[in-house]
Coordinates of N, CA and C in Angstrom, one line a residue:
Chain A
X1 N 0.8 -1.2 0.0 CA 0.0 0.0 0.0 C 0.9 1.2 0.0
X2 N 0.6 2.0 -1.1 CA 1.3 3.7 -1.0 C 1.0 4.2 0.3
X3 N 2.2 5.0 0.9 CA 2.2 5.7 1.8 C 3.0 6.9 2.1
X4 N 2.6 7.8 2.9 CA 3.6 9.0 3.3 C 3.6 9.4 4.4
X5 N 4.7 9.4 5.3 CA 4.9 9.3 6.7 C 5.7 10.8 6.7
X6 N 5.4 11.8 7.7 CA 6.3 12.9 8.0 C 6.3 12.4 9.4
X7 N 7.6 13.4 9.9 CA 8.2 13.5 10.9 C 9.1 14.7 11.2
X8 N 9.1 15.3 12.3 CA 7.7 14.9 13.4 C 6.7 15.1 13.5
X9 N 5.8 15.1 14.2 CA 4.5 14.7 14.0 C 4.2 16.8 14.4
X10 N 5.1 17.6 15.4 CA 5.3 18.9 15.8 C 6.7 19.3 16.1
X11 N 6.6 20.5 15.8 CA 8.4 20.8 16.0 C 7.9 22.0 16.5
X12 N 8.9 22.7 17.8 CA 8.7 23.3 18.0 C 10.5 24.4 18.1
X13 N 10.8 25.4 17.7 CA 12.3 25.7 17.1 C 11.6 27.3 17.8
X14 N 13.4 27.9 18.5 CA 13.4 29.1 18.3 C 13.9 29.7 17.0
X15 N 13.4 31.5 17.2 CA 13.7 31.7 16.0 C 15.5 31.7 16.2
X16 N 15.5 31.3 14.3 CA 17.1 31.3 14.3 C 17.8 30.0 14.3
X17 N 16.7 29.0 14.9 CA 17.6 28.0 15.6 C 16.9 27.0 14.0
X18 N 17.7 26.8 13.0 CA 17.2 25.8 11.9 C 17.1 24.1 11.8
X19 N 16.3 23.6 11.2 CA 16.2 22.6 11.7 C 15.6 21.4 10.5
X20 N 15.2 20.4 10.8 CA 14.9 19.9 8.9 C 13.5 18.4 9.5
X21 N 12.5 18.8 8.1 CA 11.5 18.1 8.5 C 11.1 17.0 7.4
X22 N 10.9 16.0 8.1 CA 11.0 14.7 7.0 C 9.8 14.1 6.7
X23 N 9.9 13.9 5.0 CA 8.9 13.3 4.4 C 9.7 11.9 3.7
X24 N 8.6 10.8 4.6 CA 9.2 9.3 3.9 C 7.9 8.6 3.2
X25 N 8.5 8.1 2.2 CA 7.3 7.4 1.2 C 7.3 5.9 0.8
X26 N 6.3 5.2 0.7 CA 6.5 3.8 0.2 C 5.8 4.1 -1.0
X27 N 6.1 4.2 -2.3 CA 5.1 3.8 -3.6 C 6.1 3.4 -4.6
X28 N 5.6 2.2 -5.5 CA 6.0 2.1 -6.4 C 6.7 2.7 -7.3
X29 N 7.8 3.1 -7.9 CA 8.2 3.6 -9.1 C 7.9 5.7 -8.5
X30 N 8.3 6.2 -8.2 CA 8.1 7.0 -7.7 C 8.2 8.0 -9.0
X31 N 7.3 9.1 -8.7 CA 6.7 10.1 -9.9 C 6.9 11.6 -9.9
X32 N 7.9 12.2 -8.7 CA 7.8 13.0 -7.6 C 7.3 13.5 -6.7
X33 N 7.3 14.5 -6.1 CA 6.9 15.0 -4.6 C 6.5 16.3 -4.6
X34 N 5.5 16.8 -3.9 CA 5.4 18.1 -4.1 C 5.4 18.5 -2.4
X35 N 5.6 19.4 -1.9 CA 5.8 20.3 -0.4 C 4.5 21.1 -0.6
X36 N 3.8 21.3 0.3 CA 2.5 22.6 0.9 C 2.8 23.3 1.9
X37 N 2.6 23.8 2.5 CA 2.4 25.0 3.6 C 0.6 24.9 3.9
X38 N 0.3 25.0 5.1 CA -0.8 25.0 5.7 C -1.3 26.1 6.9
X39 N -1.6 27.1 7.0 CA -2.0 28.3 7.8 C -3.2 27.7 8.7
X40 N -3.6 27.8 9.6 CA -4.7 27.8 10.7 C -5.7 28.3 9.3
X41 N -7.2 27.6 9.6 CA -8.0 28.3 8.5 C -8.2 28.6 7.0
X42 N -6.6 27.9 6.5 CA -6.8 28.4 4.9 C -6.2 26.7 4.5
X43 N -6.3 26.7 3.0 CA -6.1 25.3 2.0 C -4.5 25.4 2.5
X44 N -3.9 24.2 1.7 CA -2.5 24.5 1.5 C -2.3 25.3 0.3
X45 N -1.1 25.6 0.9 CA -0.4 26.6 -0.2 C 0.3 26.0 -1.0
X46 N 0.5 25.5 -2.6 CA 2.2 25.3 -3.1 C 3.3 25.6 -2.6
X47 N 4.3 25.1 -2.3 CA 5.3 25.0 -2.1 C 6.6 25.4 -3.5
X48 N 6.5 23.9 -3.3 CA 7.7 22.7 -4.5 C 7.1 21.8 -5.0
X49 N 7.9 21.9 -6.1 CA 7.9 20.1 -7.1 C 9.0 19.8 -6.7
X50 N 9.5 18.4 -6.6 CA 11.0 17.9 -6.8 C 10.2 16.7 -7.8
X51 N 11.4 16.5 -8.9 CA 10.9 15.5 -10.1 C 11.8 14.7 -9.9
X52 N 12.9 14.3 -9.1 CA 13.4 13.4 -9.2 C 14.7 13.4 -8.0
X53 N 15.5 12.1 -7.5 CA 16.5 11.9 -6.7 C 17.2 12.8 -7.0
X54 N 17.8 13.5 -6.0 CA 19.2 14.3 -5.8 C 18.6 15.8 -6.5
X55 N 17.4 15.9 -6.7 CA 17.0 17.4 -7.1 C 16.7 18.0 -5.6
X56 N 16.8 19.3 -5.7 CA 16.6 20.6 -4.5 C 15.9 21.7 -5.2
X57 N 15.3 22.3 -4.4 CA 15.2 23.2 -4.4 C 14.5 24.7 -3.5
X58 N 14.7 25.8 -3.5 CA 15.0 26.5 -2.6 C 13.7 27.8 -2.8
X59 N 13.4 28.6 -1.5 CA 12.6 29.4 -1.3 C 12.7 30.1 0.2
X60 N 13.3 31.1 -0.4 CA 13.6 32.3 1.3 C 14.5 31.1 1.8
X61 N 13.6 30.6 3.2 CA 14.4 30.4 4.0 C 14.3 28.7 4.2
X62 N 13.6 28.1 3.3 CA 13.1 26.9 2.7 C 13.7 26.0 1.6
X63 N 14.4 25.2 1.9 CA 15.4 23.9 0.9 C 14.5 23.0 1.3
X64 N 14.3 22.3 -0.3 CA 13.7 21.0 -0.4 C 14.6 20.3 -1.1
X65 N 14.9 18.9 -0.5 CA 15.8 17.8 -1.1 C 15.2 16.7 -1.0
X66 N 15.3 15.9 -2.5 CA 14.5 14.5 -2.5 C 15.6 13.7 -2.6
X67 N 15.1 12.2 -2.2 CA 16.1 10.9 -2.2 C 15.2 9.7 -3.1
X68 N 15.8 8.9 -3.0 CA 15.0 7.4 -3.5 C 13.9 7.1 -2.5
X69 N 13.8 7.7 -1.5 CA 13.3 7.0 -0.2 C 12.5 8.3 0.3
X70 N 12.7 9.2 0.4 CA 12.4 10.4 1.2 C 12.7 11.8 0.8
X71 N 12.3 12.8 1.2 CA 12.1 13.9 1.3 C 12.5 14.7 2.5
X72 N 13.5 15.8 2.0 CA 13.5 16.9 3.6 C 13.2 18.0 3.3
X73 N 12.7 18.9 4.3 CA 12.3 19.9 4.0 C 13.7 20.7 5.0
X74 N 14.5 21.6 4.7 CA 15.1 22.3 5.3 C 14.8 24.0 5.7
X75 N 14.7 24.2 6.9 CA 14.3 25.5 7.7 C 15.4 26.3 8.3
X76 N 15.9 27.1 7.3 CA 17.7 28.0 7.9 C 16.8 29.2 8.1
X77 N 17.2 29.6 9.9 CA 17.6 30.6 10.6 C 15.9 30.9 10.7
X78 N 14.9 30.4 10.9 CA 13.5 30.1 10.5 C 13.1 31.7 11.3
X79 N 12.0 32.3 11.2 CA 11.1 33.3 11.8 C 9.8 33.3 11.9
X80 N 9.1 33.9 13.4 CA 7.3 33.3 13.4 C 7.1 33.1 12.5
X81 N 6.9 33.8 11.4 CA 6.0 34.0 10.6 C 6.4 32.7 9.0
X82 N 7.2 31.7 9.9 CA 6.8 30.2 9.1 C 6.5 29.2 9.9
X83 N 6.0 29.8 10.9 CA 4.8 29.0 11.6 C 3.7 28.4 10.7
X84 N 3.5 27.6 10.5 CA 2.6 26.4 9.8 C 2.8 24.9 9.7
X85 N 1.8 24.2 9.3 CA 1.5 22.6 9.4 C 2.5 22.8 7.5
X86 N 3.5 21.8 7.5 CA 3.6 21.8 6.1 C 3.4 20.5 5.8
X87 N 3.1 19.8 4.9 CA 2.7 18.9 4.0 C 3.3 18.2 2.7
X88 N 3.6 16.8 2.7 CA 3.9 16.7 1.7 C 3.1 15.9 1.3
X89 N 3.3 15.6 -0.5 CA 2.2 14.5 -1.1 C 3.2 13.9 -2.3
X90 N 2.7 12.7 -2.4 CA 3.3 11.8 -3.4 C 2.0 11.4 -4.5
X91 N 2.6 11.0 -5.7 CA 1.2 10.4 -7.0 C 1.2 9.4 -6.5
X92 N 0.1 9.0 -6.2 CA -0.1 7.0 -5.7 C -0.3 6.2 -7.2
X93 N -0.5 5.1 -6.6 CA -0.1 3.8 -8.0 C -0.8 4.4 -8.9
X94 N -0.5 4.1 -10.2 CA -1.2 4.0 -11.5 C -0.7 5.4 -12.1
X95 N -0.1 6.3 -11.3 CA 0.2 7.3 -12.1 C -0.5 8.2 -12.1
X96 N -2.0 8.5 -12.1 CA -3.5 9.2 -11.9 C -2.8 10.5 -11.0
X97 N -2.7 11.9 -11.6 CA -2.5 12.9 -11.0 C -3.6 13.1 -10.0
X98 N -4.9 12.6 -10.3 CA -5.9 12.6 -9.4 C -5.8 12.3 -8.2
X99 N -4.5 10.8 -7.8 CA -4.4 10.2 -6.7 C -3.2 10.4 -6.1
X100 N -3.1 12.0 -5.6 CA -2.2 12.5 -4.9 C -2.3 12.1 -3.5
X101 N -1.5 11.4 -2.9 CA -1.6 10.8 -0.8 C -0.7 11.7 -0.5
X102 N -1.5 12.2 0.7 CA -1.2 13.2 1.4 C -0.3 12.9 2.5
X103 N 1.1 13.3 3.4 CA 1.4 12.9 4.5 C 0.3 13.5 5.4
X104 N 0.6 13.4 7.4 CA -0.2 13.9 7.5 C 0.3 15.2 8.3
X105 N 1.5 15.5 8.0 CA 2.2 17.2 8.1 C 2.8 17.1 9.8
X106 N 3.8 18.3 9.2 CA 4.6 18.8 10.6 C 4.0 19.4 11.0
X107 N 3.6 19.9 12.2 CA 3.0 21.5 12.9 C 4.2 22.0 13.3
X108 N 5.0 23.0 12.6 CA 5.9 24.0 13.1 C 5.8 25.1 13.9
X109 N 6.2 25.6 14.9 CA 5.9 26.5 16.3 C 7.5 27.3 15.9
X110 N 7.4 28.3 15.5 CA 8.9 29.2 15.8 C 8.4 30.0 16.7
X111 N 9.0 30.3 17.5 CA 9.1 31.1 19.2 C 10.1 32.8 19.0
X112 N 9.3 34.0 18.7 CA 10.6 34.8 19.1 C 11.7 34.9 19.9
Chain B
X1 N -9.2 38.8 -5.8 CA -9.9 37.1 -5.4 C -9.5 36.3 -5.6
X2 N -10.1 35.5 -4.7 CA -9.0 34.0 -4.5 C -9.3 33.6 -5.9
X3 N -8.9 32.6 -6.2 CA -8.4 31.7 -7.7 C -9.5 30.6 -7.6
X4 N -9.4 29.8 -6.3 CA -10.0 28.6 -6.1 C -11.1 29.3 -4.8
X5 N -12.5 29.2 -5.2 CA -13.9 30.1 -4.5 C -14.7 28.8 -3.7
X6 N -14.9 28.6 -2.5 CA -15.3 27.5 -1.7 C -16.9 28.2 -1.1
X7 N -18.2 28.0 -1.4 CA -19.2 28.3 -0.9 C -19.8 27.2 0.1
X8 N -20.4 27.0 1.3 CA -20.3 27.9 2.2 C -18.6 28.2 2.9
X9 N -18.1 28.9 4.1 CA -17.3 28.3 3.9 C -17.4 28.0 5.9
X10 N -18.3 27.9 6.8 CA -18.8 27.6 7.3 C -20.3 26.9 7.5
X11 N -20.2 25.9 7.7 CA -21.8 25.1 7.6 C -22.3 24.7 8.7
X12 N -23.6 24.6 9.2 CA -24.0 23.2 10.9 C -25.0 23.1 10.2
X13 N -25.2 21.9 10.2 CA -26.4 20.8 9.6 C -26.8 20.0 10.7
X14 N -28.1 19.0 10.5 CA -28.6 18.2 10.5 C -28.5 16.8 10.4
X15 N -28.0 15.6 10.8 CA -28.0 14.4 10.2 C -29.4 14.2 9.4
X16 N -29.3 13.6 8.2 CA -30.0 13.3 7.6 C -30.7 14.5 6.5
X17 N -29.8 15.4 6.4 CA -30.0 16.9 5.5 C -29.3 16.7 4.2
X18 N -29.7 17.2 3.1 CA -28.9 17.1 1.9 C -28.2 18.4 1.9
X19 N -26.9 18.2 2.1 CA -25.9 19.7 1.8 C -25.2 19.5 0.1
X20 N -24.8 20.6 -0.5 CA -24.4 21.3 -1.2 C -22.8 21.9 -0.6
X21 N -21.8 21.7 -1.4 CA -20.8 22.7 -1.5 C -20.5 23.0 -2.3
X22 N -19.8 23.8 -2.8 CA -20.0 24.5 -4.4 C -18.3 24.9 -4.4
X23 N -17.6 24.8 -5.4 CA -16.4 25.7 -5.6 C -16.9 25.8 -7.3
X24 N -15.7 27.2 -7.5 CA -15.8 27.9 -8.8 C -13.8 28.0 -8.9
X25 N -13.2 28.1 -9.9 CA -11.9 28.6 -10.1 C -11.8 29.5 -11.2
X26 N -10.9 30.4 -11.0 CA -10.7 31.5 -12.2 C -9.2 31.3 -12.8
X27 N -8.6 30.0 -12.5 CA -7.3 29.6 -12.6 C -7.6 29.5 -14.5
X28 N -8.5 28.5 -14.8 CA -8.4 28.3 -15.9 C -8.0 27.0 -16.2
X29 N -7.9 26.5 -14.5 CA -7.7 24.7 -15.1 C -8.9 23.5 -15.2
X30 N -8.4 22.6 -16.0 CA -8.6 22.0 -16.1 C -9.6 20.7 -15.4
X31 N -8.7 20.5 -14.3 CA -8.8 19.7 -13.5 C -8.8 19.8 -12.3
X32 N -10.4 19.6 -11.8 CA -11.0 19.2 -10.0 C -10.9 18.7 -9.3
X33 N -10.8 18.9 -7.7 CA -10.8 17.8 -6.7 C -10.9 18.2 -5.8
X34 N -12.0 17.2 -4.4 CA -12.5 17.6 -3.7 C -11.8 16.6 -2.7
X35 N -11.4 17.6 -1.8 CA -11.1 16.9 -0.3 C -11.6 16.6 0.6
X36 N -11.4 15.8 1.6 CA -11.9 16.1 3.3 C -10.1 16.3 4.3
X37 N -10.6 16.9 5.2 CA -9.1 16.7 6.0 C -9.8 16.6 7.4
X38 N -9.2 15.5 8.1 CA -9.5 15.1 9.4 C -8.1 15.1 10.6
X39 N -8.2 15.8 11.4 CA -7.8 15.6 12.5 C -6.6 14.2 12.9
X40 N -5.3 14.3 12.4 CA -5.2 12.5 12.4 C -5.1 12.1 11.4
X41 N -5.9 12.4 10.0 CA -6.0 11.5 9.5 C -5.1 12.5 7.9
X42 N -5.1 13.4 8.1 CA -5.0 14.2 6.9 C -5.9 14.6 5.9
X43 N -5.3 14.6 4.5 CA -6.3 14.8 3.6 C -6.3 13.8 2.3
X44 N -7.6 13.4 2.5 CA -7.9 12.3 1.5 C -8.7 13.0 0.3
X45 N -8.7 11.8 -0.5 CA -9.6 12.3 -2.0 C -11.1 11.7 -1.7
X46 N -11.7 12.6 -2.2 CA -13.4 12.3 -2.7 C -13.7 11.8 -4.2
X47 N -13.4 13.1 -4.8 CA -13.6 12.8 -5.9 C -12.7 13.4 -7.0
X48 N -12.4 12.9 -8.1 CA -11.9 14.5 -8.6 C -12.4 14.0 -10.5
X49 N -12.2 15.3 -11.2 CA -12.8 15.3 -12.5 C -11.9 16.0 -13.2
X50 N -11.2 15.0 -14.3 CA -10.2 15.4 -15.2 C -11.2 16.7 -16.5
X51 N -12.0 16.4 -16.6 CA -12.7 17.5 -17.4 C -14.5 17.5 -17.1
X52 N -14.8 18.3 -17.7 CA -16.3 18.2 -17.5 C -17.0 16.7 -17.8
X53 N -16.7 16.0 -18.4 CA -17.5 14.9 -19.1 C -16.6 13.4 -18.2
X54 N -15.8 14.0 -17.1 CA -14.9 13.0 -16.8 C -14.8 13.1 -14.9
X55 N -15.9 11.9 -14.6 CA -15.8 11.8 -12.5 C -15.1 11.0 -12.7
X56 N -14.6 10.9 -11.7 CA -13.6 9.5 -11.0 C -13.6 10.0 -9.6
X57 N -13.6 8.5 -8.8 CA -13.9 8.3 -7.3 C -12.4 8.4 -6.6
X58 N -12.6 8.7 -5.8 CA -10.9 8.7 -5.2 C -11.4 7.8 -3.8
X59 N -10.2 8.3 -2.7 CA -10.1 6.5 -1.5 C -11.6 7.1 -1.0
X60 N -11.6 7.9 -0.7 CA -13.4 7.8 0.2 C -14.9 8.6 -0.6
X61 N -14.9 7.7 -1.3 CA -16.3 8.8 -2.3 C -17.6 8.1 -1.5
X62 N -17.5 7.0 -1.1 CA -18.6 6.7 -0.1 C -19.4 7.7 0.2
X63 N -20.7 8.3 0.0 CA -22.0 8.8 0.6 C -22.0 10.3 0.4
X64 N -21.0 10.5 -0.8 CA -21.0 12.0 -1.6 C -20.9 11.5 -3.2
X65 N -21.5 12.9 -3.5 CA -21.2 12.8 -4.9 C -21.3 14.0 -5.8
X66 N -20.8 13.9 -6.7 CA -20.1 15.0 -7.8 C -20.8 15.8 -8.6
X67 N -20.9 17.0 -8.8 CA -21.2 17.5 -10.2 C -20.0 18.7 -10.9
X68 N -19.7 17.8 -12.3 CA -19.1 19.2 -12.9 C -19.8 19.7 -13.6
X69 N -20.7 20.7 -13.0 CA -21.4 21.9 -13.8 C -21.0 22.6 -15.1
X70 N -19.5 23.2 -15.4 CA -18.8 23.5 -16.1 C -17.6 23.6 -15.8
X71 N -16.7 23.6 -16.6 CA -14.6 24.2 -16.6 C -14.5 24.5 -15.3
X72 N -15.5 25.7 -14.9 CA -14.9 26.2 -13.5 C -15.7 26.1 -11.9
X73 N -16.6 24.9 -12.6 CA -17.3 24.7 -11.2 C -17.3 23.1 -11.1
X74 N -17.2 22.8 -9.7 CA -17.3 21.8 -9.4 C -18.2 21.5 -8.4
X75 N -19.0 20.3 -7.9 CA -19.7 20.8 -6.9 C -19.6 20.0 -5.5
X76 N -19.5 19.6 -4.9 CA -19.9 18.5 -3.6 C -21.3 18.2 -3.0
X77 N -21.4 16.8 -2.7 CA -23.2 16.5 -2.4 C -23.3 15.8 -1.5
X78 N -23.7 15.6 -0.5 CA -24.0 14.7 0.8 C -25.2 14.9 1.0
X79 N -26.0 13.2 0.0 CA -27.3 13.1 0.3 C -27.8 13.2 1.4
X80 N -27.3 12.5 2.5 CA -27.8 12.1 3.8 C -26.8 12.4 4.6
X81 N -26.9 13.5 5.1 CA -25.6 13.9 6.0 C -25.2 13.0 7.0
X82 N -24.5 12.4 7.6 CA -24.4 11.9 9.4 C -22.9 12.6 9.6
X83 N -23.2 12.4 10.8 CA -21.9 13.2 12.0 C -20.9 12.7 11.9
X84 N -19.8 11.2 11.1 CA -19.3 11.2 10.8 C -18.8 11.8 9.4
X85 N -19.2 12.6 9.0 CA -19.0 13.5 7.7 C -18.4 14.8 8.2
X86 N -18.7 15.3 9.4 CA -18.5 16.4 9.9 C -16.6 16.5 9.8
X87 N -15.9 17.4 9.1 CA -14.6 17.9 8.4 C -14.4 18.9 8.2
X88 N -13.4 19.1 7.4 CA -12.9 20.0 6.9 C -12.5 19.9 5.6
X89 N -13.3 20.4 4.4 CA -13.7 19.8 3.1 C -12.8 21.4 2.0
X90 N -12.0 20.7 1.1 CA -11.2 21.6 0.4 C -11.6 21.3 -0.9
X91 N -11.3 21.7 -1.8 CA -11.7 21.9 -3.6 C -10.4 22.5 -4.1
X92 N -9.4 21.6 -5.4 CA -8.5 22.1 -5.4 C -8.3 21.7 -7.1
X93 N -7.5 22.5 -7.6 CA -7.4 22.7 -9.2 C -6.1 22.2 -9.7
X94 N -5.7 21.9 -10.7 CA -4.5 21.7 -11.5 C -4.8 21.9 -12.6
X95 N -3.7 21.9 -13.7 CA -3.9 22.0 -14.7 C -2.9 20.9 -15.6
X96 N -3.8 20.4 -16.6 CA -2.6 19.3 -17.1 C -1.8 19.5 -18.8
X97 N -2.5 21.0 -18.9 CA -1.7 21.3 -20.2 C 0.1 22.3 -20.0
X98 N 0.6 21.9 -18.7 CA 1.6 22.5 -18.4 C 2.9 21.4 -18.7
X99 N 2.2 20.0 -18.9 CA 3.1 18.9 -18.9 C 2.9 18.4 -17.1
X100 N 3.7 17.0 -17.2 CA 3.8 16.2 -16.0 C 4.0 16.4 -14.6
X101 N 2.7 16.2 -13.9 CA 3.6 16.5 -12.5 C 2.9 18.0 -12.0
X102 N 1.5 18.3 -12.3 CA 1.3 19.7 -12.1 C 1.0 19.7 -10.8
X103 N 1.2 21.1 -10.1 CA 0.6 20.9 -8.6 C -1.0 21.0 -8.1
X104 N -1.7 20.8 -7.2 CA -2.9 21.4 -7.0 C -2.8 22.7 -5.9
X105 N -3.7 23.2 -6.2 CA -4.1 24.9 -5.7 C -5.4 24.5 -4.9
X106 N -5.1 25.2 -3.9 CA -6.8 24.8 -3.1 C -7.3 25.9 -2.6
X107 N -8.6 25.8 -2.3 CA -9.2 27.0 -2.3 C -9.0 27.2 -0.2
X108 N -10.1 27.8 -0.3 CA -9.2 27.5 1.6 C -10.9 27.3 2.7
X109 N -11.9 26.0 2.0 CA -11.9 25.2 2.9 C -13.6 25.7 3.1
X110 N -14.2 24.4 3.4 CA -15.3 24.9 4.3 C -15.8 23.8 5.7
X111 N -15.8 24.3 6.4 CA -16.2 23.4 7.6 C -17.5 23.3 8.3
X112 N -17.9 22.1 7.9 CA -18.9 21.2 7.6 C -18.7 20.6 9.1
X113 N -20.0 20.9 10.2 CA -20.5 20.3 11.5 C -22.0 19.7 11.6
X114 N -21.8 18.4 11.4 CA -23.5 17.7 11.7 C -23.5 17.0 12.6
X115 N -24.2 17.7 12.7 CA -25.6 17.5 14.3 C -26.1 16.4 14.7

């Protein structure tokens, strides 16, 4: 069965203090990975694509790196205001853009 | 305005009520999909629709169901409400003429409480 496991389940970081949040996946033939952002109240946000092992890519204060196996999300020198649940999602079997599986996200807490 | 439009976007119902949720998008895509997000559980698929003329069920379509009105409307239906339905229900777009791999956009949500 396709799956997507983040970890940890909450993080809680002063500001400044960087730190890295993991997305692990079981599916078949893997199709890439996309990252969200999640606010109290609102959908997620887009993030990232990563299309493939050993791609990155980068936003402010946000690095995303994929593997054969997993996904990190990296947080340098982080501030409140990336406080949010972030989210990752994988294509499940068959390929079907339709059947995007959801992890079930970090809750990030940065502290002034 | 938002891109992706979620009507109501607060609901309390009745078990046993027929609810309506409605989204509209001005994105221009293509392609629909309706969520639920639970507590624990994340966010699963209901339904989603590659074009007007095209539903497909996703892991929980159990005891909802679909209409693509047109391009930019999609709709959500819970014949028979019960209190295990009560979520937090999203509607989210892509587009598949950008090539492989497009992301979804979601609108931001309506929360659905039965009684």
């Amino acid at each position: 069965e396709d799956q997507v496991t983040q970890s940890p389940e909450a993080l809680r970081l002063q500001e400044g203090e960087s730190s890295s949040l993991n997305c692990s996946y079981t599916v078949s033939g893997l199709r890439g990975l996309f990252w969200y952002r999640q606010d109290p109240g609102k959908g997620p946000e887009f993030l990232f694509t990563l299309y493939s092992a050993g791609e990155e890519k980068e936003k402010e204060r946000l690095k995303a790196t994929l593997t054969k196996k997993e996904s990190f999300l990296h947080i340098t020198a982080p501030k409140p205001e990336d406080s949010a649940t972030y989210l990752c999602a994988v294509p499940g079997h068959g390929g079907s853009q339709g059947n995007l599986i959801f992890g079930k996200g970090t809750k990030l807490s940065v502290k002034p | 305005d938002a891109d992706v439009t979620q009507t109501p976007r607060n609901r309390i119902t009745k078990t046993g009520k027929r609810i309506m949720l409605e989204c509209s998008q001005t994105k221009g895509h293509d392609r629909m999909y309706w969520y639920r997000q639970d507590p624990g559980l994340g966010l699963r698929l209901i339904y989603y629709s590659f074009d007007v003329k095209d539903i497909n069920k996703g892991e929980i379509s159990d005891g909802y169901s679909v209409s693509r009105q047109a391009q930019a409307k999609f709709s959500l239906s819970l014949e028979s409400a019960i209190p295990n339905q009560t979520a937090l229900y999203f509607c989210a777009t892509s587009d598949s003429s950008g090539g492989y791999l497009q992301p979804q956009h979601f609108g931001d949500g309506t929360r659905l409480s039965i009684l």
